[in-house]
Coordinates of C-alpha atoms and ligand atoms in Angstrom, one line a residue:
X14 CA 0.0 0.0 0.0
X15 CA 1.8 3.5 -1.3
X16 CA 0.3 5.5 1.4
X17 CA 2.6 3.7 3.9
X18 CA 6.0 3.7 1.7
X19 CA 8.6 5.5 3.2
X20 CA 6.9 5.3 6.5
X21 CA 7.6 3.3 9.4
X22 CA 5.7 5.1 11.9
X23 CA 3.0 2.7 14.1
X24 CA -0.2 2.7 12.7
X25 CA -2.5 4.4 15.1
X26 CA -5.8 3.8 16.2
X27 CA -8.2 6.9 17.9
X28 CA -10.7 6.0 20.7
X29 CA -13.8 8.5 20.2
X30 CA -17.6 9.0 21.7
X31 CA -19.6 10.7 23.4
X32 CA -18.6 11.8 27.0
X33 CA -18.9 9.3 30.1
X34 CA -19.2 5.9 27.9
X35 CA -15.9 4.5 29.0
X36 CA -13.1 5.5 26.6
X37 CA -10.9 6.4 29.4
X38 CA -11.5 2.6 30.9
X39 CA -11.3 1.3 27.3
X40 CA -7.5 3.3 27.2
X41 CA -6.6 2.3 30.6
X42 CA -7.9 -1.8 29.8
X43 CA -5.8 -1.8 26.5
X44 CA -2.3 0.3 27.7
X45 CA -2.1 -0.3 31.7
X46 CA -2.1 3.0 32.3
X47 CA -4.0 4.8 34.8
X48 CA -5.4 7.6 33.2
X49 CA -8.4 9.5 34.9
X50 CA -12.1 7.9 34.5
X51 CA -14.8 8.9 36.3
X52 CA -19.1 8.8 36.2
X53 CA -19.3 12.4 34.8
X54 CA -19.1 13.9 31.6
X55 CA -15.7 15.7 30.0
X56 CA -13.8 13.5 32.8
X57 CA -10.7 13.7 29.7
X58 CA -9.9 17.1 28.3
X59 CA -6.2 16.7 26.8
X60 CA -5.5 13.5 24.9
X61 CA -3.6 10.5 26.2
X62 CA -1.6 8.3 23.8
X63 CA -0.6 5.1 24.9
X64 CA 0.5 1.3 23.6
X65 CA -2.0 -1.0 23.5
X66 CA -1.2 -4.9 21.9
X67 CA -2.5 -7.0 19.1
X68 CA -2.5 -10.4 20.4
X69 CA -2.0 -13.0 17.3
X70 CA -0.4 -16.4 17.1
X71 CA 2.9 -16.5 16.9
X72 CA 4.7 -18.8 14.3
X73 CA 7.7 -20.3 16.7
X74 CA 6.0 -23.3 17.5
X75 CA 5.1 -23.6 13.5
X76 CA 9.0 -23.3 12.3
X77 CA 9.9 -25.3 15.7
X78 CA 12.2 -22.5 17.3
X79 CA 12.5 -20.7 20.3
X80 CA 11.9 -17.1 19.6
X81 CA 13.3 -13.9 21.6
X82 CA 11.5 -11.2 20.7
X83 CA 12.7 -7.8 20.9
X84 CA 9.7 -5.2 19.1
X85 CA 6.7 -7.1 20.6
X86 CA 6.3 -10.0 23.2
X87 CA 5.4 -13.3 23.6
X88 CA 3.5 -15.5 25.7
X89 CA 2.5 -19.0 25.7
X90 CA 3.0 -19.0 22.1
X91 CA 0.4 -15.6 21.4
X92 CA 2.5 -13.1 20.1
X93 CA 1.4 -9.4 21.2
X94 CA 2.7 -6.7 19.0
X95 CA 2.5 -2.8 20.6
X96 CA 0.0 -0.8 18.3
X97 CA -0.7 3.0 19.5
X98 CA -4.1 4.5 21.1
X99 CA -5.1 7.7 22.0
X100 CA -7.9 8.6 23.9
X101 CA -9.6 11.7 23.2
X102 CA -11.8 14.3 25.2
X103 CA -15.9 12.9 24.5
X104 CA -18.5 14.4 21.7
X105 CA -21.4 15.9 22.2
X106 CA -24.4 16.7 19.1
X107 CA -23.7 19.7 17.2
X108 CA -20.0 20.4 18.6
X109 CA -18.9 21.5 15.6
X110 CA -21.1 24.8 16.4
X111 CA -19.3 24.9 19.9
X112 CA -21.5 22.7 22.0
X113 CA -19.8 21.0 24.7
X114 CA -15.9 21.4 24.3
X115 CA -16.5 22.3 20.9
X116 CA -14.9 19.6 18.5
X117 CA -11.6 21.3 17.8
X118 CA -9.8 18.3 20.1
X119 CA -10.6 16.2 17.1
X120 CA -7.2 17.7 15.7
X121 CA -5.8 15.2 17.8
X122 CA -7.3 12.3 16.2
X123 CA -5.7 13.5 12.5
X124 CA -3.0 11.0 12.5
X125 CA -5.4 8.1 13.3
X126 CA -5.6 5.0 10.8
X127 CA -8.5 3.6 12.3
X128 CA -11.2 4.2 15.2
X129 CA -13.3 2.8 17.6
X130 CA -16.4 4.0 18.9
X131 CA -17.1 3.6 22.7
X132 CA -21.0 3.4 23.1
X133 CA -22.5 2.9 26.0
X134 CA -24.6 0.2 25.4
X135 CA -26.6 -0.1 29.0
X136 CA -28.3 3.2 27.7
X137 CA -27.9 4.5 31.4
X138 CA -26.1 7.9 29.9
X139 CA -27.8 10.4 27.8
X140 CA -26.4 12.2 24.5
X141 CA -24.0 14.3 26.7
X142 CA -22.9 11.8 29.0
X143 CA -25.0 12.6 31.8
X144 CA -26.2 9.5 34.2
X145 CA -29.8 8.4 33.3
X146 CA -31.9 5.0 34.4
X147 CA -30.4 2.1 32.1
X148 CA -32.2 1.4 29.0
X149 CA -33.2 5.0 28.7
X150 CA -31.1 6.4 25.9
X151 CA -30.9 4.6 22.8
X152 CA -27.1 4.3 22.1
X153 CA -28.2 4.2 18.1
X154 CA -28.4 7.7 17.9
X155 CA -24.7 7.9 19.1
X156 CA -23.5 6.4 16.3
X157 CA -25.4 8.4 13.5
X158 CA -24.2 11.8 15.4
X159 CA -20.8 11.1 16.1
X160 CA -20.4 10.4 12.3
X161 CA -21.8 13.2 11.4
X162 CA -19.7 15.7 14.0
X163 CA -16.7 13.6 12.4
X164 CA -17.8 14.5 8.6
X165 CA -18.6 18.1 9.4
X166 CA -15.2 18.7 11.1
X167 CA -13.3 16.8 7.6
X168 CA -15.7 19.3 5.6
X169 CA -14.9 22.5 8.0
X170 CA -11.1 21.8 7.1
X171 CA -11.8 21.7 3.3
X172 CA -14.8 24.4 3.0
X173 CA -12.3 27.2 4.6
X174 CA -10.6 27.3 1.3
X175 CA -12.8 25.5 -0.9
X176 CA -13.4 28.9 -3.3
X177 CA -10.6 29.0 -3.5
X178 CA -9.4 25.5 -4.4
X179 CA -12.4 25.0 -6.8
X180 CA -12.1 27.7 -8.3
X181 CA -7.8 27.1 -9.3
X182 CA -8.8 23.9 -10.2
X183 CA -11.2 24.3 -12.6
X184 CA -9.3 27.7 -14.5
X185 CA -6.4 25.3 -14.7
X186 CA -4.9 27.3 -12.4
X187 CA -0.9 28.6 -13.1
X188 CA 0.8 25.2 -12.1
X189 CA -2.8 23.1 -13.9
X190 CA -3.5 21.8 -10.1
X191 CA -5.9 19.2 -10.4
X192 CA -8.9 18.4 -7.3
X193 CA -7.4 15.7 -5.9
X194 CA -3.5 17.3 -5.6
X195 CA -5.4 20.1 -4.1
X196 CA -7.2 17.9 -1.6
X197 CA -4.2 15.9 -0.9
X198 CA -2.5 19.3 0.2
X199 CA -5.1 20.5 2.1
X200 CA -5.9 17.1 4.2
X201 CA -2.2 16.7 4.7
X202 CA -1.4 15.8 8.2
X203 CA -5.2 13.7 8.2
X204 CA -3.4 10.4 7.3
X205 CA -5.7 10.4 4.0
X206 CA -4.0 9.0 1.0
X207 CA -4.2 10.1 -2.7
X208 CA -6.4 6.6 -3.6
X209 CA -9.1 7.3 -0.9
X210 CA -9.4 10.9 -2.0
X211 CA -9.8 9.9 -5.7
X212 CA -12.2 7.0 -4.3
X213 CA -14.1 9.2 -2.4
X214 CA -14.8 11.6 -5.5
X215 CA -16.0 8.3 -7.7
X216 CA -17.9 6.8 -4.7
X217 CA -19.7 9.8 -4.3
X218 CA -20.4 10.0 -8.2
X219 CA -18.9 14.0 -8.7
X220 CA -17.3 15.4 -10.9
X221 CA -13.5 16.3 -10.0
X222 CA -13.2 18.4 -13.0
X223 CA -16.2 21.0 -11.9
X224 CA -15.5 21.4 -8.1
X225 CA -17.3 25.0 -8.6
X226 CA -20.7 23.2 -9.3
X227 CA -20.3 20.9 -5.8
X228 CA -23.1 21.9 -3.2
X229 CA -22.6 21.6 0.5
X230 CA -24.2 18.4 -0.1
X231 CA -21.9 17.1 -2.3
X232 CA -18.7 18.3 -0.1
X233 CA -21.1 16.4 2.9
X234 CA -21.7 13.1 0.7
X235 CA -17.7 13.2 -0.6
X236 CA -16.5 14.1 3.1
X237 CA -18.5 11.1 4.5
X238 CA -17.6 8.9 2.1
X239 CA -13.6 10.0 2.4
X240 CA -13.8 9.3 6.3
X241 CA -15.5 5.9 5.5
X242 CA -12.3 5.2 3.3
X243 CA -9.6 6.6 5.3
X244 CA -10.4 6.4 8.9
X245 CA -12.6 3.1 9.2
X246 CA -14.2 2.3 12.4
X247 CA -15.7 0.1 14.3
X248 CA -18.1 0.3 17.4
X249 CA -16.9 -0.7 21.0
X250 CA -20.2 -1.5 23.1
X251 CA -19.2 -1.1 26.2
X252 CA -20.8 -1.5 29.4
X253 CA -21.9 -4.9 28.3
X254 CA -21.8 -6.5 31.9
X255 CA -25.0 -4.5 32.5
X256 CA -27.9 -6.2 32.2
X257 CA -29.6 -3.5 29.8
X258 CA -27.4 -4.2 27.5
X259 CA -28.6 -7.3 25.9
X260 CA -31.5 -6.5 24.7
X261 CA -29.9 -3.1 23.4
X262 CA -27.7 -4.8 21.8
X263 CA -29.2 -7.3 19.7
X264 CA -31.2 -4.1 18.5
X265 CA -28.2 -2.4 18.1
X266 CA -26.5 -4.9 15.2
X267 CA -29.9 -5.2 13.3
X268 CA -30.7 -1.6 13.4
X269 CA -26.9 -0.6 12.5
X270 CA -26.7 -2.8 9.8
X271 CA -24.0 -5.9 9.1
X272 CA -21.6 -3.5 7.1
X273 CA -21.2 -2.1 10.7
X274 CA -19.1 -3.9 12.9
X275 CA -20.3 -3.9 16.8
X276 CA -17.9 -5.6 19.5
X277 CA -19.9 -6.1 23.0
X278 CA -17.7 -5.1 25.4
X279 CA -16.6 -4.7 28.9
X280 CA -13.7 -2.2 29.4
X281 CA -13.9 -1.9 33.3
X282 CA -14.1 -6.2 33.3
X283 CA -10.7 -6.3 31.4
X284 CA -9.3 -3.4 33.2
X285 CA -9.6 -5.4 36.5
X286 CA -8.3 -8.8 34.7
X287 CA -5.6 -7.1 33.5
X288 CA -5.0 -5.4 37.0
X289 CA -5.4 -8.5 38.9
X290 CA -3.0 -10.8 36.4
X291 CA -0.3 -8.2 36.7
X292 CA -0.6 -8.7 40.5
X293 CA -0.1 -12.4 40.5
X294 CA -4.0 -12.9 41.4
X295 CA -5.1 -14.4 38.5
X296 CA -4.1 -16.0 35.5
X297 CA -5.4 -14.2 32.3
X298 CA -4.0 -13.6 28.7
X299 CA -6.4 -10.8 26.9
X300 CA -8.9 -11.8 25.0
X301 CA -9.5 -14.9 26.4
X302 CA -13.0 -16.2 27.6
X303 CA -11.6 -17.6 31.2
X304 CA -9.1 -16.7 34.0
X305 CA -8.3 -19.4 37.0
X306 CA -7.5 -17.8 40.3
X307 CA -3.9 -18.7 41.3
X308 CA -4.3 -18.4 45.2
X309 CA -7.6 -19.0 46.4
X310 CA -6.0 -17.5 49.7
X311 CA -4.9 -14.4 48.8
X312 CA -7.6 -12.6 47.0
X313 CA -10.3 -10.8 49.5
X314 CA -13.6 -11.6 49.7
X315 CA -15.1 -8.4 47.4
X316 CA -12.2 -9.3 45.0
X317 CA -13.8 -12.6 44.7
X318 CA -17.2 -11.0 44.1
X319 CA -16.1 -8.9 41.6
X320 CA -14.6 -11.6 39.6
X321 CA -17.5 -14.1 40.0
X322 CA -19.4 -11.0 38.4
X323 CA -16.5 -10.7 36.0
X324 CA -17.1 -14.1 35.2
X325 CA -20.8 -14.6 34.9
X326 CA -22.0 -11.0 33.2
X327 CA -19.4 -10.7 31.4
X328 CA -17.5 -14.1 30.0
X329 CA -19.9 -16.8 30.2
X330 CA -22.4 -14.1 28.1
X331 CA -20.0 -12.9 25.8
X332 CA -17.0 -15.1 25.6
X333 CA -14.7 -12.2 26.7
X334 CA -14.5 -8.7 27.7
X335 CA -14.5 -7.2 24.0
X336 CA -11.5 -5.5 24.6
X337 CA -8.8 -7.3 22.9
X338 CA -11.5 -8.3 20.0
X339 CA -11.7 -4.6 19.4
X340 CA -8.0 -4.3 18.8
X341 CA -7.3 -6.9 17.2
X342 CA -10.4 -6.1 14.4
X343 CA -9.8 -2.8 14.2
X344 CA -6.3 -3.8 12.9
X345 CA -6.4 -6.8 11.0
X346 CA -10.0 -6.7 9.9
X347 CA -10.8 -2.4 9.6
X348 CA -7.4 -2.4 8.4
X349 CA -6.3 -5.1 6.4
X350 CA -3.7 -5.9 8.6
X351 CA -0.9 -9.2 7.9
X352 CA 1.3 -10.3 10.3
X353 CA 5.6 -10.3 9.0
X354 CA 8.6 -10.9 10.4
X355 CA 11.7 -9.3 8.7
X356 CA 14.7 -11.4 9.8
X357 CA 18.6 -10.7 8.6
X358 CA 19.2 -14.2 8.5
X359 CA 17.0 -16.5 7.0
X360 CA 18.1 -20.2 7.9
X361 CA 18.5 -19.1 11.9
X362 CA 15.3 -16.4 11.3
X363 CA 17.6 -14.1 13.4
X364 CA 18.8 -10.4 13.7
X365 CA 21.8 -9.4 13.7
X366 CA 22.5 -10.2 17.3
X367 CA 20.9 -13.7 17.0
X368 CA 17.7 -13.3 18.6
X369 CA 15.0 -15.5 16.7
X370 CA 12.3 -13.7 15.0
X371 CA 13.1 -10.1 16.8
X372 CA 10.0 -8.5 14.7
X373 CA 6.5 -9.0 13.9
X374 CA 5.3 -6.1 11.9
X375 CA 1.7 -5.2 10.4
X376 CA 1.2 -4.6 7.0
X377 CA -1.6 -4.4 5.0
X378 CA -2.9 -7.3 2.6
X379 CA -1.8 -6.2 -0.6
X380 CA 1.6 -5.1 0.6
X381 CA 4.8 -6.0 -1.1
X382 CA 8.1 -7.3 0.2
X383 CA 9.6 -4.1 -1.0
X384 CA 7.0 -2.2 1.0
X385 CA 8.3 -4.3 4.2
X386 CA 11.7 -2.8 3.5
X387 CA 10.3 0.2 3.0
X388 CA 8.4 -0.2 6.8
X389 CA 11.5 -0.8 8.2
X390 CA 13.4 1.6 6.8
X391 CA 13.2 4.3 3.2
X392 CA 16.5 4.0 2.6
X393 CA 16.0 -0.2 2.5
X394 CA 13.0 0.5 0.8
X395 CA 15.5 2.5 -1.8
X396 CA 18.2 -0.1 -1.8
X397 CA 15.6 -3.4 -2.0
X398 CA 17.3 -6.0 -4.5
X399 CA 14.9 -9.0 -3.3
X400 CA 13.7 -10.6 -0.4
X401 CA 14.4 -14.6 0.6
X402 CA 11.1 -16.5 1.9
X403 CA 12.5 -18.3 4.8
X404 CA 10.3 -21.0 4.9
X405 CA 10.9 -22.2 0.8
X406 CA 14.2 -20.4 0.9
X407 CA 13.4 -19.0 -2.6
X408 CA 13.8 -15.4 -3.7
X409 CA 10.8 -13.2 -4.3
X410 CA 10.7 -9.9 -6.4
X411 CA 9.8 -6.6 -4.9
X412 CA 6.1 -6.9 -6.4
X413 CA 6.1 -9.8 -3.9
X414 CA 2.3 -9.9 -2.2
X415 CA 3.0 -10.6 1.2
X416 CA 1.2 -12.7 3.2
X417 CA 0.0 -12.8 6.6
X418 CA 2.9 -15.1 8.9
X419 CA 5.9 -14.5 5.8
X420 CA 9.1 -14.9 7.3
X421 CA 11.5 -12.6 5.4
X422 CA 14.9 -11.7 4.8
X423 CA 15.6 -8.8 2.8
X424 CA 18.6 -8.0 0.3
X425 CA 19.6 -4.9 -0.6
X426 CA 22.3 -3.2 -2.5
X427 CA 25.1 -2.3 0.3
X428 CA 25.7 1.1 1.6
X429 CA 28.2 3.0 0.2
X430 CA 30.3 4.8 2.6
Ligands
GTP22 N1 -20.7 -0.9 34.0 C1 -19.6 -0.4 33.4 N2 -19.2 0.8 33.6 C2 -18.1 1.2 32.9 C3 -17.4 0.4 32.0 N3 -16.4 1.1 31.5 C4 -16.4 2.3 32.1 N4 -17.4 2.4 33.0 C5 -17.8 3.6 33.8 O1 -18.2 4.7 33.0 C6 -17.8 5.9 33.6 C7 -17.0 6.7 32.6 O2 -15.8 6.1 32.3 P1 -14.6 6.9 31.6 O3 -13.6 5.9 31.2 O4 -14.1 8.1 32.4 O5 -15.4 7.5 30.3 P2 -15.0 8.5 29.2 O6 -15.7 8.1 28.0 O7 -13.5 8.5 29.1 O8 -15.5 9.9 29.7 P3 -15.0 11.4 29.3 O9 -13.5 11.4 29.4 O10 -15.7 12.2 30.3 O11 -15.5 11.6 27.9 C8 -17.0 5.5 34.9 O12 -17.8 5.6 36.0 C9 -16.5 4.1 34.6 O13 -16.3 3.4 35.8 C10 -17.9 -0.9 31.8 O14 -17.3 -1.7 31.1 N5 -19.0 -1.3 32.5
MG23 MG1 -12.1 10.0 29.3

């Protein structure tokens, strides 16, 4: 995929909703950290970036090695790869006009890839975050209005200078601009590439050669349909461990539609798995659907009754807290991600300093081996001769379609010093 050439910076993933739905716990479930959550709206005002993990099987046991890993970890044979999050202040209807904090803070979510939704799925907060009986708001309208604050802040950035842009465009301008150059320069710093931007003018059927004859419908329709390209998202329903939920929920999917995907989840259950493993209390990888207490003796009796609740409204309903499901899809489904590991030597599938399969790196399906290089570093990327599939041991081309578990060594010219 051209928009990553050239750049090996972590994909990044932003965590957006309304106010008081849990995108702080969410954050805190995913990173370990302990940033502030609490039951009232606005709780989060500046951003907080963090490193969360996709957790995918790891293919030691496959190639029958021991592996030491050195960018990402692994346990028990599940391979967890660090991935970036940031958690942003919450959304309220019509922020673009200034309501609540207004919806400049969505600046900080211009470098996302991808997003998740937090929703509160009990329905016991209303469209500003405010606590209301459970089952009282309908989380539905959420998800239309947080899309639309999201389009109207993409079509705010372009509209401030869209005369002007149209209008260059369509005189053929001194340098013959076209629309989607334009675009590209004005949406730079967005993470949108020059493919979605030329999608997004075909899907939305306009014509790129008369920008003066788009309405504010049309910027609307191409915005919307540029965000659904380039900054894909799925919803996080949290609060699942309520009972409200359910029947919300199976609403929610039906209502939404199946292009939309939902992820029940629990971010307060897997914050207190996570807690309690890193203590020694229990044992729990994330995203599993179980945890066995280690030492019956040591955990208290209201930590017991929080993780019998753990364990009956949460797991044995939904097979696991959500969490980790919502990672892991939001990479490798929302984003096409592959898992690779680059090695420098291909029969030991070491680094330089022998430790076996050091990397596991996501790329997108479609990705080349030359685009590997290129995630590792531009001036590889510059240098790529061809890569060595260390399973067949056979060279591959830089057109190479990489697939998800390659093993790869890459060979390219040597520096000249
Ligand atoms: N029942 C339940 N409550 C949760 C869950 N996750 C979060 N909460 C509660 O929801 C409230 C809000 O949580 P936060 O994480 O601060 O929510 P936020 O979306 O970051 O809120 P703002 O920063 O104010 O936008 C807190 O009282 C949390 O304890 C969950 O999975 N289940
Ligand atoms: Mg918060």
């Amino acid at each position: 995929m051209l928009a990553l050439r050239g750049n090996n910076r972590k994909l990044l993933t932003g965590i957006i909703g309304k106010p008081n739905v849990g995108k702080s716990t969410f954050f805190n479930a995913a990173t370990l950290m302990n940033v502030a959550v609490a039951n009232y709206p606005f709780t989060t005002i500046t951003p907080n970036i963090g490193t969360g993990y996709i957790r995918v099987k790891c293919v030691h046991e496959e190639l029958g090695v021991k592996d030491n890993p050195v960018n990402s970890a692994c346990v028990d044979g599940t391979r967890l790869i660090p991935v970036k999050l940031v958690d942003v202040a919450g959304l309220v209807p019509d922020a673009a006009s200034g309501r609540g904090l207004g919806n400049k803070f969505l600046d900080d979510l211009r470098q996302a890839d991808a997003l998740i939704h937090v929703i509160d799925s009990s329905g016991s907060t209303d469209e500003e975050g405010r606590a209301v009986p459970p089952g009282s708001h309908d989380p539905l309208k959420d998800v239309q209005f947080v899309k639309n604050e999201m389009v109207v802040w993409v079509k705010a950035i372009i509209e401030k200078d869209w005369q002007r842009i149209s209008r260059i465009v369509e005189s053929g301008g001194t340098s013959g601009t076209d629309l989607v150059t334009a675009l590209l320069e004005k949406l730079s710093g967005l993470s949108i590439s020059e493919t979605a931007i030329e999608e997004a003018i075909h899907r939305s059927e306009l014509k790129a050669d008369k920008p003066t004859t788009w309405h504010s419908e049309d910027l609307y329709k191409f915005c919307k349909w540029l965000l659904d390209i380039s900054k894909p998202m799925l919803i996080a329903a949290n609060k699942c461990d309520q009972s409200a939920s359910r029947e919300i929920l199976s609403r929610l999917q039906s209502e939404i539609g199946i292009d939309q995907q939902v992820v029940p989840c629990a971010a307060e259950a897997e914050l207190m798995l996570r807690r309690a493993a890193q203590s020694g209390l229990v044992k729990y990888v994330p995203g599993d659907a179980t945890f066995e207490i280690k030492d019956k003796s040591k955990i208290s009796e209201p930590q017991k009754k929080a993780l019998d609740f753990v364990r009956t409204h949460v797991l044995d309903v939904w097979k696991g807290t959500g969490v980790q499901k919502a990672l892991n899809d939001a990479y490798l489904s929302l984003l096409k991600g592959i898992v690779v590991y680059p090695v420098e030597d291909e029969t030991k599938l070491t680094d330089k300093k022998g430790n076996v399969l050091p990397d596991a790196r996501i790329m997108h399906k479609g990705d080349t081996a030359q685009d590997l290089a290129f995630s590792v570093h531009t001036d590889l990327g510059n240098s790529f001769l061809y890569a060595i599939d260390a399973r067949t041991g056979l060279r591959v081309g830089a057109d190479h379609e990489l697939k998800n578990n390659d093993v790869l060594k890459i060979v390219a010219t040597a520096k000249k010093s």
